[in-house]
């Protein structure tokens, strides 16, 4: 029943970096919310991960000390629904028009992910009301999200907006500026007389010249690879688009607030709120796919070691050696298709060389084949070794 209790282990997720923390402090000046990893069983020791970003710089991700919780099944469903919401909003993973779904514990043929993600407050308590609000925001219709943007006045907190004429673009809106759409557009080419003229000529959208322009900044670039910086790998750095115009100076208090992001002015009339409209939450989602990917790699590597130690005695001693690290094991388990710098291709190359050496030694030193082999050309020996 909904009132039955479920035991889970919660690991608060800490993300740190100079630019990351500056952005987070601007978006959450008082109450600090962050993410946590929820799992049904206690995790082994997981190292910290460090990632690089074109705008946020280097960001360190690590899990804090575990907290054991007993939560009801109704609260657990809120956590799983929140996880699905950020899956859809951040990753947009879907097959055709079928979205990712989660089956309850009693579901037939269930394949549960190794962990879920929840939101916690500054006292490390699950923030169920906040997760409900995020779920409700995500389920709004396009009309409701457009109405929320059009009714925005002085904003108590920033929101993520998407232009109606370019829905795949996202911006963080902070509040109205002193300019309207009839303001001069800051283009060096002088092809546009105003913001309204620019949008009409480029997007075929006619705006009311008196519509407000909101102070905004472009949303963070989302990494498309799971590379990690700490182990000598290069971070994902995408070349940023060189803008052809400069932003017109704004009044005091209307300047860009988030380090690393371009400042722009957005027409309120032509915007709607994004499905995940809280930029503070979205900031903490930027590196979440990469973190979960590397977390799962370590969990798979740990299960592999435990299986070998229990079922393969000849590997137990080898894997227990201090000279074998988890990084070595993960390299042996990682395929090249994972697009990481280290994979088992290098080990496969070394293994092939060792096998060739062993086969060559067996051919040349065989007491039964020695006289026959000594008469063969090296090309025939190569073909014989490969047979």
Short mmCIF file of C-alpha atoms in Angstrom, two decimals:
data_model
loop_
_atom_site.label_atom_id
_atom_site.label_comp_id
_atom_site.label_asym_id
_atom_site.label_seq_id
_atom_site.Cartn_x
_atom_site.Cartn_y
_atom_site.Cartn_z
CA UNK A 1 0.00 0.00 0.00
CA UNK A 2 0.99 3.65 -0.25
CA UNK A 3 1.69 3.79 3.48
CA UNK A 4 4.09 0.83 3.49
CA UNK A 5 7.66 1.91 4.07
CA UNK A 6 10.62 1.32 1.78
CA UNK A 7 14.27 1.50 2.86
CA UNK A 8 16.56 3.44 0.53
CA UNK A 9 20.08 4.80 0.70
CA UNK A 10 20.55 8.44 -0.27
CA UNK A 11 23.85 9.95 -1.39
CA UNK A 12 23.77 13.78 -1.63
CA UNK A 13 25.49 14.88 -4.84
CA UNK A 14 27.99 17.74 -4.55
CA UNK A 15 29.06 19.71 -7.63
CA UNK A 16 31.79 22.31 -7.26
CA UNK A 17 33.65 24.67 -9.55
CA UNK A 18 34.44 28.38 -9.57
CA UNK A 19 32.01 29.35 -12.34
CA UNK A 20 29.50 26.66 -11.36
CA UNK A 21 29.30 27.97 -7.79
CA UNK A 22 28.98 31.58 -8.98
CA UNK A 23 26.07 30.60 -11.24
CA UNK A 24 24.46 28.55 -8.47
CA UNK A 25 24.74 31.40 -5.94
CA UNK A 26 23.04 33.81 -8.36
CA UNK A 27 20.22 31.38 -9.11
CA UNK A 28 19.85 30.22 -5.49
CA UNK A 29 20.90 33.14 -3.28
CA UNK A 30 19.22 31.82 -0.13
CA UNK A 31 17.80 28.30 -0.09
CA UNK A 32 20.15 25.79 -1.69
CA UNK A 33 18.60 22.80 -3.41
CA UNK A 34 20.64 20.06 -5.03
CA UNK A 35 20.34 16.51 -6.29
CA UNK A 36 20.82 13.20 -4.53
CA UNK A 37 21.36 9.63 -5.71
CA UNK A 38 18.78 7.15 -4.40
CA UNK A 39 19.52 3.43 -4.43
CA UNK A 40 17.88 0.36 -2.83
CA UNK A 41 21.24 -1.03 -1.58
CA UNK A 42 24.38 0.54 -0.17
CA UNK A 43 26.96 1.45 -2.83
CA UNK A 44 30.66 0.57 -2.75
CA UNK A 45 33.17 3.38 -2.49
CA UNK A 46 32.86 5.59 -5.57
CA UNK A 47 35.62 8.08 -6.51
CA UNK A 48 35.02 11.69 -7.39
CA UNK A 49 34.73 12.69 -11.04
CA UNK A 50 35.90 15.88 -12.69
CA UNK A 51 34.46 17.21 -15.94
CA UNK A 52 35.29 20.14 -18.19
CA UNK A 53 32.77 22.47 -19.82
CA UNK A 54 33.07 25.23 -22.40
CA UNK A 55 31.30 27.76 -20.17
CA UNK A 56 31.39 26.35 -16.63
CA UNK A 57 35.04 25.34 -16.69
CA UNK A 58 36.10 22.42 -14.50
CA UNK A 59 33.42 20.96 -12.22
CA UNK A 60 34.03 18.33 -9.53
CA UNK A 61 31.21 15.85 -8.83
CA UNK A 62 31.19 13.57 -5.81
CA UNK A 63 28.76 11.88 -3.45
CA UNK A 64 28.67 12.72 0.24
CA UNK A 65 28.26 10.27 3.12
CA UNK A 66 25.28 7.94 2.76
CA UNK A 67 21.99 8.66 4.55
CA UNK A 68 19.64 5.74 5.20
CA UNK A 69 15.96 6.60 4.81
CA UNK A 70 12.59 4.93 5.27
CA UNK A 71 10.04 6.45 2.90
CA UNK A 72 6.52 5.46 1.94
CA UNK A 73 5.74 3.97 -1.44
CA UNK A 74 3.74 7.08 -2.35
CA UNK A 75 6.82 9.25 -1.70
CA UNK A 76 8.97 6.77 -3.60
CA UNK A 77 6.68 7.12 -6.61
CA UNK A 78 7.16 10.89 -6.45
CA UNK A 79 10.93 10.35 -6.57
CA UNK A 80 10.68 7.98 -9.54
CA UNK A 81 8.33 10.37 -11.37
CA UNK A 82 10.75 13.24 -10.72
CA UNK A 83 13.55 11.11 -12.15
CA UNK A 84 11.48 10.41 -15.27
CA UNK A 85 10.72 14.11 -15.59
CA UNK A 86 14.35 15.18 -15.60
CA UNK A 87 15.16 12.24 -17.90
CA UNK A 88 12.69 13.60 -20.44
CA UNK A 89 13.55 17.24 -19.86
CA UNK A 90 17.34 16.93 -19.83
CA UNK A 91 18.07 13.94 -22.06
CA UNK A 92 14.90 13.89 -24.17
CA UNK A 93 15.40 10.18 -24.62
CA UNK A 94 12.60 8.54 -26.48
CA UNK A 95 12.02 5.93 -29.17
CA UNK A 96 9.69 7.33 -31.82
CA UNK A 97 6.84 8.82 -29.74
CA UNK A 98 7.20 6.41 -26.78
CA UNK A 99 8.84 7.95 -23.74
CA UNK A 100 10.89 6.14 -21.12
CA UNK A 101 8.67 4.66 -18.39
CA UNK A 102 9.23 3.04 -15.02
CA UNK A 103 7.48 -0.10 -13.79
CA UNK A 104 6.60 -0.61 -10.14
CA UNK A 105 8.34 -3.26 -8.04
CA UNK A 106 5.72 -5.86 -8.91
CA UNK A 107 5.88 -5.17 -12.66
CA UNK A 108 6.39 -8.22 -14.88
CA UNK A 109 9.73 -8.20 -16.66
CA UNK A 110 10.91 -5.12 -14.78
CA UNK A 111 14.35 -3.75 -15.55
CA UNK A 112 15.03 -1.07 -12.96
CA UNK A 113 17.89 1.39 -13.34
CA UNK A 114 20.65 1.01 -10.75
CA UNK A 115 19.74 4.34 -9.14
CA UNK A 116 17.28 7.20 -9.14
CA UNK A 117 17.72 10.92 -8.67
CA UNK A 118 15.83 13.08 -6.18
CA UNK A 119 15.93 16.69 -5.03
CA UNK A 120 16.98 17.63 -1.49
CA UNK A 121 16.97 20.87 0.50
CA UNK A 122 19.88 22.52 2.31
CA UNK A 123 19.33 20.20 5.30
CA UNK A 124 19.63 17.04 3.18
CA UNK A 125 15.92 16.24 3.38
CA UNK A 126 13.99 15.02 0.37
CA UNK A 127 12.12 18.05 -1.00
CA UNK A 128 8.91 16.31 -2.07
CA UNK A 129 6.94 19.53 -2.59
CA UNK A 130 9.63 20.87 -4.91
CA UNK A 131 9.69 17.63 -6.91
CA UNK A 132 5.88 17.75 -7.22
CA UNK A 133 6.13 21.33 -8.51
CA UNK A 134 8.73 20.33 -11.13
CA UNK A 135 6.54 17.42 -12.27
CA UNK A 136 3.49 19.70 -12.51
CA UNK A 137 5.46 22.31 -14.48
CA UNK A 138 6.65 19.69 -16.93
CA UNK A 139 3.12 18.43 -17.58
CA UNK A 140 1.79 21.88 -18.58
CA UNK A 141 0.48 22.38 -22.10
CA UNK A 142 2.19 24.69 -24.59
CA UNK A 143 -0.59 27.22 -24.10
CA UNK A 144 -0.12 27.21 -20.32
CA UNK A 145 3.64 27.66 -20.67
CA UNK A 146 3.13 30.51 -23.15
CA UNK A 147 0.67 32.18 -20.78
CA UNK A 148 3.17 31.93 -17.89
CA UNK A 149 5.76 33.82 -19.92
CA UNK A 150 3.34 36.44 -21.21
CA UNK A 151 2.08 37.19 -17.68
CA UNK A 152 5.56 37.53 -16.19
CA UNK A 153 6.33 40.93 -14.73
CA UNK A 154 8.93 41.50 -12.07
CA UNK A 155 10.37 38.01 -11.62
CA UNK A 156 11.21 36.89 -8.10
CA UNK A 157 13.41 34.16 -9.57
CA UNK A 158 14.79 33.53 -13.09
CA UNK A 159 12.97 31.18 -15.45
CA UNK A 160 14.02 29.30 -18.59
CA UNK A 161 12.27 30.58 -21.71
CA UNK A 162 12.15 29.21 -25.25
CA UNK A 163 11.32 31.51 -28.20
CA UNK A 164 8.22 30.46 -30.15
CA UNK A 165 10.11 31.09 -33.38
CA UNK A 166 13.06 28.90 -32.27
CA UNK A 167 11.73 26.34 -29.75
CA UNK A 168 14.98 24.35 -29.58
CA UNK A 169 16.83 27.37 -28.18
CA UNK A 170 16.66 28.18 -24.47
CA UNK A 171 17.43 31.28 -22.44
CA UNK A 172 17.45 32.23 -18.76
CA UNK A 173 15.12 35.22 -18.28
CA UNK A 174 15.77 37.47 -15.28
CA UNK A 175 13.18 40.22 -15.71
CA UNK A 176 12.07 43.14 -17.90
CA UNK A 177 14.60 45.65 -19.19
CA UNK A 178 13.95 49.33 -19.88
CA UNK A 179 13.67 48.57 -23.63
CA UNK A 180 10.79 47.54 -25.89
CA UNK A 181 10.82 45.73 -29.23
CA UNK A 182 11.00 49.06 -31.08
CA UNK A 183 14.46 49.70 -29.58
CA UNK A 184 17.39 49.91 -31.95
CA UNK A 185 18.88 46.51 -32.72
CA UNK A 186 22.63 46.43 -31.91
CA UNK A 187 23.87 45.14 -35.27
CA UNK A 188 27.09 46.32 -36.94
CA UNK A 189 25.54 45.59 -40.33
CA UNK A 190 22.72 48.15 -39.86
CA UNK A 191 20.29 45.85 -41.63
CA UNK A 192 17.68 46.03 -38.89
CA UNK A 193 15.95 49.09 -37.54
CA UNK A 194 14.71 47.45 -34.32
CA UNK A 195 14.39 44.17 -32.46
CA UNK A 196 10.95 43.68 -33.96
CA UNK A 197 12.40 44.25 -37.44
CA UNK A 198 15.18 41.71 -36.80
CA UNK A 199 12.77 38.98 -35.68
CA UNK A 200 10.33 39.65 -38.52
CA UNK A 201 13.03 39.48 -41.20
CA UNK A 202 14.77 36.40 -39.79
CA UNK A 203 11.86 34.39 -38.37
CA UNK A 204 8.80 35.83 -40.15
CA UNK A 205 7.19 36.69 -36.79
CA UNK A 206 5.49 40.07 -36.34
CA UNK A 207 5.83 41.55 -32.84
CA UNK A 208 4.10 44.41 -31.12
CA UNK A 209 6.72 47.21 -31.01
CA UNK A 210 5.71 48.02 -27.42
CA UNK A 211 6.28 44.45 -26.19
CA UNK A 212 8.84 44.26 -23.38
CA UNK A 213 12.36 42.94 -23.85
CA UNK A 214 13.54 40.78 -20.98
CA UNK A 215 17.12 40.60 -19.76
CA UNK A 216 18.26 37.06 -20.55
CA UNK A 217 21.30 34.85 -20.97
CA UNK A 218 21.82 31.88 -23.21
CA UNK A 219 21.41 28.50 -21.54
CA UNK A 220 24.50 26.40 -20.89
CA UNK A 221 25.84 24.17 -23.65
CA UNK A 222 24.89 20.55 -22.95
CA UNK A 223 27.84 18.13 -23.28
CA UNK A 224 27.31 15.41 -25.88
CA UNK A 225 30.06 13.12 -24.61
CA UNK A 226 30.72 11.46 -21.26
CA UNK A 227 34.44 12.24 -21.13
CA UNK A 228 36.08 12.78 -17.78
CA UNK A 229 38.86 15.23 -17.09
CA UNK A 230 40.39 13.82 -13.92
CA UNK A 231 41.89 10.74 -15.59
CA UNK A 232 43.77 12.71 -18.23
CA UNK A 233 40.91 13.00 -20.68
CA UNK A 234 40.01 16.22 -22.44
CA UNK A 235 36.69 17.80 -21.57
CA UNK A 236 33.99 18.44 -24.11
CA UNK A 237 34.63 21.97 -25.40
CA UNK A 238 32.52 23.12 -28.29
CA UNK A 239 33.64 26.12 -30.29
CA UNK A 240 31.30 28.94 -29.43
CA UNK A 241 29.46 30.83 -32.13
CA UNK A 242 30.98 34.22 -32.91
CA UNK A 243 28.17 36.75 -32.69
CA UNK A 244 27.90 39.37 -35.41
CA UNK A 245 26.58 42.12 -33.14
CA UNK A 246 27.27 43.51 -29.70
CA UNK A 247 24.71 43.88 -26.97
CA UNK A 248 23.55 47.44 -26.41
CA UNK A 249 24.48 48.68 -22.89
CA UNK A 250 21.64 48.22 -20.44
CA UNK A 251 20.68 50.10 -17.32
CA UNK A 252 22.27 49.33 -13.98
CA UNK A 253 21.03 46.00 -12.69
CA UNK A 254 20.28 44.72 -16.19
CA UNK A 255 23.77 43.43 -16.95
CA UNK A 256 24.60 39.72 -17.33
CA UNK A 257 24.53 38.01 -13.94
CA UNK A 258 25.87 34.54 -14.74
CA UNK A 259 29.57 34.22 -15.56
CA UNK A 260 30.38 32.49 -18.85
CA UNK A 261 27.05 33.06 -20.62
CA UNK A 262 26.15 35.54 -23.37
CA UNK A 263 23.65 38.28 -22.49
CA UNK A 264 20.72 38.89 -24.83
CA UNK A 265 17.33 40.62 -24.79
CA UNK A 266 14.30 38.41 -25.40
CA UNK A 267 10.84 39.60 -26.57
CA UNK A 268 8.32 38.55 -23.94
CA UNK A 269 5.52 38.34 -26.49
CA UNK A 270 7.28 35.60 -28.49
CA UNK A 271 8.41 33.31 -25.63
CA UNK A 272 7.08 30.49 -23.52
CA UNK A 273 8.49 28.74 -20.48
CA UNK A 274 10.50 25.57 -21.04
CA UNK A 275 9.20 22.28 -19.69
CA UNK A 276 11.88 22.40 -17.00
CA UNK A 277 11.79 26.10 -16.29
CA UNK A 278 13.89 26.31 -13.10
CA UNK A 279 17.45 27.26 -14.19
CA UNK A 280 18.90 26.32 -10.78
CA UNK A 281 17.72 22.75 -11.29
CA UNK A 282 18.89 22.70 -14.89
CA UNK A 283 22.37 23.85 -13.83
CA UNK A 284 22.62 20.75 -11.62
CA UNK A 285 21.45 18.60 -14.54
CA UNK A 286 24.21 19.70 -16.94
CA UNK A 287 26.72 17.08 -15.76
CA UNK A 288 24.25 14.55 -14.37
CA UNK A 289 24.28 12.23 -17.44
CA UNK A 290 28.08 12.06 -17.37
CA UNK A 291 28.11 11.41 -13.62
CA UNK A 292 25.49 8.65 -13.84
CA UNK A 293 27.35 7.07 -16.75
CA UNK A 294 30.63 6.85 -14.83
CA UNK A 295 28.80 5.75 -11.67
CA UNK A 296 27.24 2.86 -13.57
CA UNK A 297 30.63 1.92 -15.04
CA UNK A 298 32.07 1.61 -11.55
CA UNK A 299 29.10 -0.42 -10.34
CA UNK A 300 29.47 -2.81 -13.30
CA UNK A 301 33.21 -3.11 -12.65
CA UNK A 302 32.62 -3.82 -8.98
CA UNK A 303 30.04 -6.53 -9.77
CA UNK A 304 32.45 -8.08 -12.26
CA UNK A 305 35.19 -8.30 -9.63
CA UNK A 306 32.83 -9.83 -7.05
CA UNK A 307 31.60 -12.40 -9.58
CA UNK A 308 35.13 -13.41 -10.54
CA UNK A 309 36.25 -13.74 -6.93
CA UNK A 310 33.28 -15.96 -6.10
CA UNK A 311 33.22 -18.14 -9.21
CA UNK A 312 36.66 -18.00 -10.84
CA UNK A 313 39.39 -18.92 -8.35
CA UNK A 314 42.18 -18.47 -10.91
CA UNK A 315 41.17 -14.81 -11.31
CA UNK A 316 40.58 -14.19 -7.59
CA UNK A 317 44.29 -13.94 -6.77
CA UNK A 318 45.01 -11.82 -9.84
CA UNK A 319 42.20 -9.33 -9.19
CA UNK A 320 43.16 -9.10 -5.51
CA UNK A 321 46.63 -7.88 -6.43
CA UNK A 322 47.49 -4.33 -5.44
CA UNK A 323 48.87 -3.78 -8.95
CA UNK A 324 45.39 -4.12 -10.48
CA UNK A 325 43.25 -1.01 -10.07
CA UNK A 326 39.60 -0.47 -10.89
CA UNK A 327 40.72 1.76 -13.77
CA UNK A 328 42.56 -1.22 -15.30
CA UNK A 329 39.45 -3.39 -14.92
CA UNK A 330 37.19 -0.74 -16.44
CA UNK A 331 39.57 -0.37 -19.38
CA UNK A 332 39.29 -4.11 -20.01
CA UNK A 333 35.46 -3.89 -19.92
CA UNK A 334 35.01 -0.76 -22.05
CA UNK A 335 34.32 -1.10 -25.76
CA UNK A 336 35.57 1.41 -28.31
CA UNK A 337 31.98 2.31 -29.17
CA UNK A 338 31.69 4.03 -25.77
CA UNK A 339 33.78 6.88 -27.29
CA UNK A 340 36.03 7.08 -24.23
CA UNK A 341 39.74 7.50 -24.68
CA UNK A 342 40.56 4.22 -22.94
CA UNK A 343 39.02 0.97 -24.14
CA UNK A 344 40.03 -2.65 -24.45
CA UNK A 345 41.34 -2.06 -27.98
CA UNK A 346 44.79 -1.22 -26.58
CA UNK A 347 44.77 -4.35 -24.40
CA UNK A 348 43.56 -6.40 -27.38
CA UNK A 349 46.53 -5.16 -29.40
CA UNK A 350 48.93 -6.13 -26.60
CA UNK A 351 47.22 -9.50 -26.18
CA UNK A 352 47.51 -10.27 -29.90
CA UNK A 353 51.23 -9.45 -29.78
CA UNK A 354 51.74 -11.79 -26.81
CA UNK A 355 49.85 -14.60 -28.54
CA UNK A 356 51.93 -14.15 -31.70
CA UNK A 357 55.10 -14.32 -29.64
CA UNK A 358 53.92 -17.53 -27.95
CA UNK A 359 52.97 -19.09 -31.29
CA UNK A 360 56.29 -18.11 -32.85
CA UNK A 361 58.19 -19.64 -29.94
CA UNK A 362 56.15 -22.84 -30.18
CA UNK A 363 56.82 -23.17 -33.94
CA UNK A 364 60.56 -22.51 -33.84
CA UNK A 365 61.29 -24.61 -30.75
CA UNK A 366 59.02 -27.58 -31.43
CA UNK A 367 61.03 -30.81 -31.37
CA UNK A 368 58.58 -32.39 -33.81
CA UNK A 369 58.52 -29.53 -36.35
CA UNK A 370 62.05 -28.13 -35.96
CA UNK A 371 63.58 -29.77 -39.06
CA UNK A 372 60.57 -28.98 -41.24
CA UNK A 373 60.16 -25.38 -40.04
CA UNK A 374 63.85 -24.59 -40.63
CA UNK A 375 63.29 -25.06 -44.37
CA UNK A 376 60.33 -22.65 -44.63
CA UNK A 377 60.43 -19.04 -45.85
CA UNK A 378 59.42 -16.39 -43.27
CA UNK A 379 56.29 -15.65 -45.31
CA UNK A 380 55.23 -19.28 -44.99
CA UNK A 381 56.03 -19.17 -41.29
CA UNK A 382 53.74 -16.15 -40.89
CA UNK A 383 50.90 -17.97 -42.67
CA UNK A 384 51.54 -21.08 -40.55
CA UNK A 385 51.44 -19.01 -37.33
CA UNK A 386 48.13 -17.48 -38.34
CA UNK A 387 46.54 -20.80 -39.24
#
